[in-house]
Structures are given as C-alpha cells and as structure tokens.
mmCIF file of C-alpha atoms in Angstrom:
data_model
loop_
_atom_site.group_PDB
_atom_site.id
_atom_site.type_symbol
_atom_site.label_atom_id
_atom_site.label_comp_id
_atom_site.label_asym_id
_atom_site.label_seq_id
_atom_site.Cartn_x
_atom_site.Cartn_y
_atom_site.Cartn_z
ATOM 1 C CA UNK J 1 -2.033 27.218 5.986
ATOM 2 C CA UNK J 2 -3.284 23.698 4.908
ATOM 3 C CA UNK J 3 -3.842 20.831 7.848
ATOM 4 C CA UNK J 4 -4.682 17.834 7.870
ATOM 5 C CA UNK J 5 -4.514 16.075 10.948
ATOM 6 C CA UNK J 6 -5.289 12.429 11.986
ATOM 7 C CA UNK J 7 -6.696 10.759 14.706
ATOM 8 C CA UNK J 8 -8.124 7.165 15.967
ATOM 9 C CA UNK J 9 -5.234 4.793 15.468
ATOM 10 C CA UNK J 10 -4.223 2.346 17.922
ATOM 11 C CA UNK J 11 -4.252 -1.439 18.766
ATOM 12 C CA UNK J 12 -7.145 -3.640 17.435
ATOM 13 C CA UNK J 13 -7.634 -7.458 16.983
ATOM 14 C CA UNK J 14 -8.254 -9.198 14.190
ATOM 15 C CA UNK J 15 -11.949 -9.007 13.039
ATOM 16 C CA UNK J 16 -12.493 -5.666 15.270
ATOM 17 C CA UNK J 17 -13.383 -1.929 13.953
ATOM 18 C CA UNK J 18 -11.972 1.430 14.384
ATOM 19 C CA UNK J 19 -12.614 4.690 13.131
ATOM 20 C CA UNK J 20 -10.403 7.372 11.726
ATOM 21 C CA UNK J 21 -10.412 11.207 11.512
ATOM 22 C CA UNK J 22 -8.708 14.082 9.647
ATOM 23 C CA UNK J 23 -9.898 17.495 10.393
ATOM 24 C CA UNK J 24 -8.971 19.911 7.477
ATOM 25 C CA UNK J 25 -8.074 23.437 8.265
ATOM 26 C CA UNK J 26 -6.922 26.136 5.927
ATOM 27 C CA UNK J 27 -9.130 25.370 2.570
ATOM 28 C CA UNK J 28 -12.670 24.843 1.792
ATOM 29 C CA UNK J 29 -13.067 21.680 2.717
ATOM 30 C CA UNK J 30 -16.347 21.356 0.946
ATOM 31 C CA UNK J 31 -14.928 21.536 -2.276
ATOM 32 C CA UNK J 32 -12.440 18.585 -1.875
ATOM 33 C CA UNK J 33 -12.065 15.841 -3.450
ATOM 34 C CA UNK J 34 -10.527 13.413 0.078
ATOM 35 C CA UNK J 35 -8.389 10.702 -0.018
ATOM 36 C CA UNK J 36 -7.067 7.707 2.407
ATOM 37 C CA UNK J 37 -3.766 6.503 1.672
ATOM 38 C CA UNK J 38 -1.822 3.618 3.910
ATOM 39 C CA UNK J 39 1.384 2.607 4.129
ATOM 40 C CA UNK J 40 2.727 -0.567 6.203
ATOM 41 C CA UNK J 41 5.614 -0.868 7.549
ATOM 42 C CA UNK J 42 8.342 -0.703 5.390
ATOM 43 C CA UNK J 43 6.355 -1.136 2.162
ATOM 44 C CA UNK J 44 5.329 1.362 -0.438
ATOM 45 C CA UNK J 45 1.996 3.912 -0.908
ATOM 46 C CA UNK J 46 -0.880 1.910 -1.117
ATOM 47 C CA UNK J 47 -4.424 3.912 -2.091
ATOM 48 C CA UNK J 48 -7.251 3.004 0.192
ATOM 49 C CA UNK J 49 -9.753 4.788 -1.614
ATOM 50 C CA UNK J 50 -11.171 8.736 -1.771
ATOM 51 C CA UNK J 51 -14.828 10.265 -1.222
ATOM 52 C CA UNK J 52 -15.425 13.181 -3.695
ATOM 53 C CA UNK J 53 -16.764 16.891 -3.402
ATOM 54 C CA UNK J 54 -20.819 16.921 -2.939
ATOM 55 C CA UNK J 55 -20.681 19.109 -5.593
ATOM 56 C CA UNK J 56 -18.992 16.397 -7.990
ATOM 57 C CA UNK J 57 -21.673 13.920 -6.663
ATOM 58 C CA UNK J 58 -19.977 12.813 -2.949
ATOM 59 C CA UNK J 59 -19.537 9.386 -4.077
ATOM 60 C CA UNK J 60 -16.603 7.463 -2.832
ATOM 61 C CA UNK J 61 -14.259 4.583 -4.543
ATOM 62 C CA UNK J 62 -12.610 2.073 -2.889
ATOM 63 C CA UNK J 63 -9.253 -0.563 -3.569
ATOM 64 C CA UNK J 64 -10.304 -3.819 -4.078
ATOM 65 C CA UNK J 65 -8.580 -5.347 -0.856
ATOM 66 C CA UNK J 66 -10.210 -2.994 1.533
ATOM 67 C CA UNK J 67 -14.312 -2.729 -0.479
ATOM 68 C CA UNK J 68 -17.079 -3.924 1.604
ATOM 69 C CA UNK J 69 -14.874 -3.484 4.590
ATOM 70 C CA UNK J 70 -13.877 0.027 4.641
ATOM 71 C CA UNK J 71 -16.583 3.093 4.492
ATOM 72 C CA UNK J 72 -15.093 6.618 3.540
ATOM 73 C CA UNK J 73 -17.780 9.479 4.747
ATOM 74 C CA UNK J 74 -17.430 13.455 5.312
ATOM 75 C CA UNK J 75 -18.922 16.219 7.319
ATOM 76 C CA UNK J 76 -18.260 19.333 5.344
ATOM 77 C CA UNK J 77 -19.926 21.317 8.156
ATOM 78 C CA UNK J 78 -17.015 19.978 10.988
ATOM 79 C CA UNK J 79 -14.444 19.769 7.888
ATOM 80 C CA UNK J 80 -13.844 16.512 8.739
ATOM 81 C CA UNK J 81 -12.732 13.107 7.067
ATOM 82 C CA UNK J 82 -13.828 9.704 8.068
ATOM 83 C CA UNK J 83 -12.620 6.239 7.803
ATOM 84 C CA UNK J 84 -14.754 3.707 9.428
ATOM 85 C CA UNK J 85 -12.928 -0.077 8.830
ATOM 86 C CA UNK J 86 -14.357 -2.865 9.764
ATOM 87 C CA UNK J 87 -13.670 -6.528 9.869
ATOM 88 C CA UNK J 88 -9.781 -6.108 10.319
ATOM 89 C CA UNK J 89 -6.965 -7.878 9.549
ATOM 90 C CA UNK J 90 -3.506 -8.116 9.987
ATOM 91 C CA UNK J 91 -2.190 -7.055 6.540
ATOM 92 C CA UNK J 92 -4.398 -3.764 7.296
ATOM 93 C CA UNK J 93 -1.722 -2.892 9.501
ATOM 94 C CA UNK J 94 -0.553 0.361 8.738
ATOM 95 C CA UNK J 95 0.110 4.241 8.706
ATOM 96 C CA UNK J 96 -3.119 5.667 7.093
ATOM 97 C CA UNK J 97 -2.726 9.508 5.751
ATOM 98 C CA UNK J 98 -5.442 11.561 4.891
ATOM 99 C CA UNK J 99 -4.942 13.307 1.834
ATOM 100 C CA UNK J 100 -6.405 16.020 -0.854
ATOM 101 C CA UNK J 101 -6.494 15.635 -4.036
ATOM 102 C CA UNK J 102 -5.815 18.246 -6.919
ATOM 103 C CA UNK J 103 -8.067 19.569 -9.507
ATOM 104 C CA UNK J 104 -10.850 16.346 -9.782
ATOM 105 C CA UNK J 105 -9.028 14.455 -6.769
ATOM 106 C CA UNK J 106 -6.289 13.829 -8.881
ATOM 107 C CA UNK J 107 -2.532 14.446 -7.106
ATOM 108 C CA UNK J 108 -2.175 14.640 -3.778
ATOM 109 C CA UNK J 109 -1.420 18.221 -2.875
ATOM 110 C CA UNK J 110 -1.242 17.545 0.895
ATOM 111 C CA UNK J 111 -0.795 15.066 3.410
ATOM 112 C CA UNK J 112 -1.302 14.611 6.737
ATOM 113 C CA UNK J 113 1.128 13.110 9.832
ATOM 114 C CA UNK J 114 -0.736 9.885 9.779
ATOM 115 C CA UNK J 115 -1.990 7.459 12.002
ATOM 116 C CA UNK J 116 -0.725 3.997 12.934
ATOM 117 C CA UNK J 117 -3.793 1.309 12.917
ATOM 118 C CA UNK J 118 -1.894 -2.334 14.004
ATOM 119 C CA UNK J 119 -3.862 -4.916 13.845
ATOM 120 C CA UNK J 120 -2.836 -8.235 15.973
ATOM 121 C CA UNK J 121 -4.007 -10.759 18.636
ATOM 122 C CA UNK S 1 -5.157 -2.190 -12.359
ATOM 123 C CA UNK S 2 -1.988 0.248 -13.683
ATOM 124 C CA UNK S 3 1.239 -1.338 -12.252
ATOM 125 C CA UNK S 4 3.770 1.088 -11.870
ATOM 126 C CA UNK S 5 7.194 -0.289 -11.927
ATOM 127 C CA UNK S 6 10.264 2.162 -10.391
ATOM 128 C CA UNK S 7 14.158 1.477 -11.046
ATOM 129 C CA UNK S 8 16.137 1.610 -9.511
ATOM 130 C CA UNK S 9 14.545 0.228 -6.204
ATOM 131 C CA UNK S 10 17.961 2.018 -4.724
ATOM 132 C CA UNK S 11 20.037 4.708 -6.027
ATOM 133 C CA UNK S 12 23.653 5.849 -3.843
ATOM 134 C CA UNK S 13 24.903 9.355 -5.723
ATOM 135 C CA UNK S 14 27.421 11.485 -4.532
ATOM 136 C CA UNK S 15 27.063 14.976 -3.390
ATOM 137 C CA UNK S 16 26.460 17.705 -6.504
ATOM 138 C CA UNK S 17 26.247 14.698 -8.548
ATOM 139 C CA UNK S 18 23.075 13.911 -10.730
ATOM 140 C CA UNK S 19 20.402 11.196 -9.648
ATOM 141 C CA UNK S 20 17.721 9.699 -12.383
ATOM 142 C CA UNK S 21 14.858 7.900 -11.544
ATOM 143 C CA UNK S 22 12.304 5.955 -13.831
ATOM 144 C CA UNK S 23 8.989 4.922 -13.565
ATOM 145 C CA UNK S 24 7.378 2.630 -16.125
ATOM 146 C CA UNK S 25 3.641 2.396 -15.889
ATOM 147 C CA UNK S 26 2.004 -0.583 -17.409
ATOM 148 C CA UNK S 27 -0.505 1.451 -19.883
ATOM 149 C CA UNK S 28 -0.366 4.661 -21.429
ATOM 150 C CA UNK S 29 -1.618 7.811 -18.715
ATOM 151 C CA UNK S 30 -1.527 9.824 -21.366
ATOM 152 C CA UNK S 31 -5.190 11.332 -21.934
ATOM 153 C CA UNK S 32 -6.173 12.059 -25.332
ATOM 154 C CA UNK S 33 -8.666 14.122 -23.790
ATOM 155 C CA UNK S 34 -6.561 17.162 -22.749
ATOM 156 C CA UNK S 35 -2.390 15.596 -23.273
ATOM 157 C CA UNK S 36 -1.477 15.578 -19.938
ATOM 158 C CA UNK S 37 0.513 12.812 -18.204
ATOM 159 C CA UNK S 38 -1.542 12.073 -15.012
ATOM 160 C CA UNK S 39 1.651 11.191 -13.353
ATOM 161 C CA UNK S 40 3.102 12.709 -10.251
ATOM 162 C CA UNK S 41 6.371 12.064 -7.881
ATOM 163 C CA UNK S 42 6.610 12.216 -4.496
ATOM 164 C CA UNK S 43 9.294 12.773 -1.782
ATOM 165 C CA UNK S 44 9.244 10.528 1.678
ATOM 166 C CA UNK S 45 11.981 11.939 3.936
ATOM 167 C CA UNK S 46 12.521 9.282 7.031
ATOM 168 C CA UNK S 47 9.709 9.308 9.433
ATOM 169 C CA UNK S 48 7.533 11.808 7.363
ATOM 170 C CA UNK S 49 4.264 12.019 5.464
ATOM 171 C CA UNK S 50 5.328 12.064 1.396
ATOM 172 C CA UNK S 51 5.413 15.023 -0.102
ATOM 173 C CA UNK S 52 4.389 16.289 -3.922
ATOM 174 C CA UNK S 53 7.117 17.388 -6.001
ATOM 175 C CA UNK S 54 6.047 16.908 -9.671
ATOM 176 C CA UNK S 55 2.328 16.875 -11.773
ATOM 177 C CA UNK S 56 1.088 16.273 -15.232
ATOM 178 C CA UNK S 57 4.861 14.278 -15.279
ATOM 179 C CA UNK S 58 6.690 17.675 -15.695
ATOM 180 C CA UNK S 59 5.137 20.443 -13.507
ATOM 181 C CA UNK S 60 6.872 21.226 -10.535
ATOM 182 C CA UNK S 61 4.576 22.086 -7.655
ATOM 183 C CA UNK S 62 5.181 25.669 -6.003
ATOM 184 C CA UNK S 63 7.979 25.675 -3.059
ATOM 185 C CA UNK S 64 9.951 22.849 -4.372
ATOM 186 C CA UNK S 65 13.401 23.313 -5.699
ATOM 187 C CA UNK S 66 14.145 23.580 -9.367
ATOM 188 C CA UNK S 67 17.153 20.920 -8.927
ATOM 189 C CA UNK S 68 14.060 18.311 -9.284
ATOM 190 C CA UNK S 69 12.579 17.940 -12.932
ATOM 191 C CA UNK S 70 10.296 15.439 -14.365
ATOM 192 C CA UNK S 71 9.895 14.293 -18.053
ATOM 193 C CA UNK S 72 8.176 11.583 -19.973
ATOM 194 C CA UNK S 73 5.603 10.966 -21.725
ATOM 195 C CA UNK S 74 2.491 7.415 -22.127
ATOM 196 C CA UNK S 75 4.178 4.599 -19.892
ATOM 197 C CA UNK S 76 7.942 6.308 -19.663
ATOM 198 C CA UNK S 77 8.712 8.506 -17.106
ATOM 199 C CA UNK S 78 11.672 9.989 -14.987
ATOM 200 C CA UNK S 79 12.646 12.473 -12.257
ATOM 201 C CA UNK S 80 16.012 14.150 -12.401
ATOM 202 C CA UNK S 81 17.631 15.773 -9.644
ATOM 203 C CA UNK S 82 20.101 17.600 -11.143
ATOM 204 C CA UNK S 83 22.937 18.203 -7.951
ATOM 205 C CA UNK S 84 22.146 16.170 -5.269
ATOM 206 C CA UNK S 85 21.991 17.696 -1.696
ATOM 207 C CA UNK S 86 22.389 16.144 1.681
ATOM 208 C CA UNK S 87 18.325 17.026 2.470
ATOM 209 C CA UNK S 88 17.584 15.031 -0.694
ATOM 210 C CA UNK S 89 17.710 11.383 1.159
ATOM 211 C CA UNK S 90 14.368 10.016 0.959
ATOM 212 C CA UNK S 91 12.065 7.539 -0.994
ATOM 213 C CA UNK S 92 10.191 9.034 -4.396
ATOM 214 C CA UNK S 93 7.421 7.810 -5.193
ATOM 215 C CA UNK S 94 5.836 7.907 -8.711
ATOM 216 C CA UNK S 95 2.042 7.879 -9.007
ATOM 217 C CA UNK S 96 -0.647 7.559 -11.170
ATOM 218 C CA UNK S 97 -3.969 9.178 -11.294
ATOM 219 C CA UNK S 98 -5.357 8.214 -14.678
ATOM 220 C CA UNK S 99 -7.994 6.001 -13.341
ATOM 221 C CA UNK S 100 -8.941 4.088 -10.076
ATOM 222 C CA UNK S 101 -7.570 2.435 -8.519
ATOM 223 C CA UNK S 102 -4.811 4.904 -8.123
ATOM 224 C CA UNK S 103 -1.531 3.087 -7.724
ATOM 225 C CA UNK S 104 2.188 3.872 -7.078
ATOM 226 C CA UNK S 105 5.864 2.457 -7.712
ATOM 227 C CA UNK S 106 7.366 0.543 -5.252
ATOM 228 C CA UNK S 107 9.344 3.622 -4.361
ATOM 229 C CA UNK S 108 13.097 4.176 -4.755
ATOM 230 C CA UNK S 109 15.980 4.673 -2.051
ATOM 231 C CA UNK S 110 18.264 7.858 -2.309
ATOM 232 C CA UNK S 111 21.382 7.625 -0.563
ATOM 233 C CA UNK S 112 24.528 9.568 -0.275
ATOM 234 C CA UNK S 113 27.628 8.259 -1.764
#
C-alpha cells in the first residue's frame, strides 16, 4: 500500500524557515518523480514545485512565487521527501501535500494527509 | 502560465440526478507528440487530501466509480457524474500537466439538492 506521510508543520514568523518531510512507503521511491502541492485556507491547489527521479536527471522546478525561497531535495536511501522554505511569509500559509507523480511526474497518483505551515507574528 | 478556468465555481444537483463540470484551459494540452490530453480531475472530500479520478482527460484511474467520466479535447474539457450519490460532495479539481508550472481550476462545489 502507497504512503505518504508528512511532517514539520507548525507556527513560524514571518521571515523564519522550516522544513518539511514525507516518507514514502509502498513503491520504489527512487524511481519517482515528487511533488509539493499547497493549499491555503479555503483557496484552491496551488503547485509548489516537484524534484524528479535521479534517473531522469534529479533536477527540481519550482512556481514562480515560492523560487529562490523554497529548496525541494530527496534521500532515496530513507525514501524521503524534503521541503526546506525559507524566508516566509504570510501568504505561504498553508496545507502542503506531498505528492507522486505519474508516468514523467505528470498526474498525481497519490497524496498525502498534509501538513499545516501558518505563518504569522 | 496555463490558466485553468472551472464553471461552475458551485454546482447543487439532486440525488440520481446528473452533475457536469467544465474546465477551460487557456492553451491547447493537447500534445501533438503522442494525442493525449494532459488533463486530470480530482476529488477533495471535506477535510481530506484530493484524490485522482480522471487522466489523459478521459481515463478513469483504477478503484474509482464508473458514474464519473471525463471528455474533451485542446482547451475544452468536462467531468460527468452520471447519478449523483450522497458520498459525491466534494470540490473537483481539474489540472494540467502539459508544462510547468503545473496549474489547476479554481475548483468547483458539489452539493446536494
């Protein structure tokens, strides 16, 4: 059985850092292609960005409101996915899921609980 | 950046009846490459993670009921569920995957009738 399971939320103030984790269970991790999606309170989806398969080349992509700010990394060996953000605001407030993607990281297949980052003074 | 554009933003059907959703995307996500729609939906019950229903716009992922359909095809899309049930309250999502950034619709309210 796939899981994907979050951790690292919490309280931060503007301009701090905090670091999330999904550990994957159930698939080879390894050859995933791993996504971050957000969602704040009562909006829509919003994609964060998504760190492919070594094989594929392990580069990562990022949106445009969260680049130079957020870093997505992996350790295939713990099956783990990483979200290190930095430099917070308040409009990063937010549920974050971890996802994975289909064939070439395209549809997201499965979803974790999530994890609520809120960001405020 | 694709904007994808959902109506209605809230939909009230009555039990066993039919509910349509559309999604509009703001260029094609048709590839030429291979003629698949890189468009999926998604379900969002209350207080849970989203989960897939529908890939390449018309391919229903395994598990989910055949009540939900999706067609389309470039920048039109919709996802028919064809007698609604009580479990079927949510927010869909559509999504596309053609090219980063990925983006979704704004996502659409089911309600009972």
């Amino acid at each position: 059985e796939v899981q994907l399971v979050e951790s690292g939320g919490g309280l931060v103030k503007p301009g701090g850092s905090l670091r999330l984790s999904c550990a994957a269970s159930g698939f080879t991790f390894s050859n995933a292609w791993m996504t971050w999606v957000r969602q704040a309170p009562g909006k829509g989806l919003e994609w964060v960005g998504r760190i492919k398969s070594k094989r594929d080349g392990g580069t990562t992509d990022y949106a445009a409101p969260v680049k130079g700010r957020f870093t997505i990394s992996r350790d295939d060996s713990k099956a783990t996915l990483y979200l290190q953000m930095n430099s917070l605001k308040t409009e990063d407030t937010a549920v974050y899921y971890c996802t994975r993607g289909g064939p070439e990281g395209t549809y997201f297949d499965y979803w974790g609980q999530g994890t609520l980052v809120t960001v405020s003074s | 950046d694709i904007v994808m554009t959902q109506s209605p933003d809230s939909l009230a059907v009555s039990l066993g009846e039919r509910a349509t959703i559309n999604c509009k995307s703001g260029q094609s996500v048709l590839s030429s490459y291979n003629n698949n729609n890189y468009l999926a939906w998604y379900q969002q019950r209350p207080g849970q993670p989203p989960k897939l229903l529908i890939y390449w716009a018309s391919t229903r992922e395994s598990g989910v009921s055949d009540r939900f359909s999706g067609s389309g095809s470039g920048t039109h899309f919709t996802l028919t569920i064809s007698s609604l049930q009580a479990e079927d309250v949510a927010v869909y999502h559509c999504q596309q995957y053609y090219t980063t950034p990925i983006t979704f619709g704004q996502g659409t309210r089911l309600e009972i009738k």
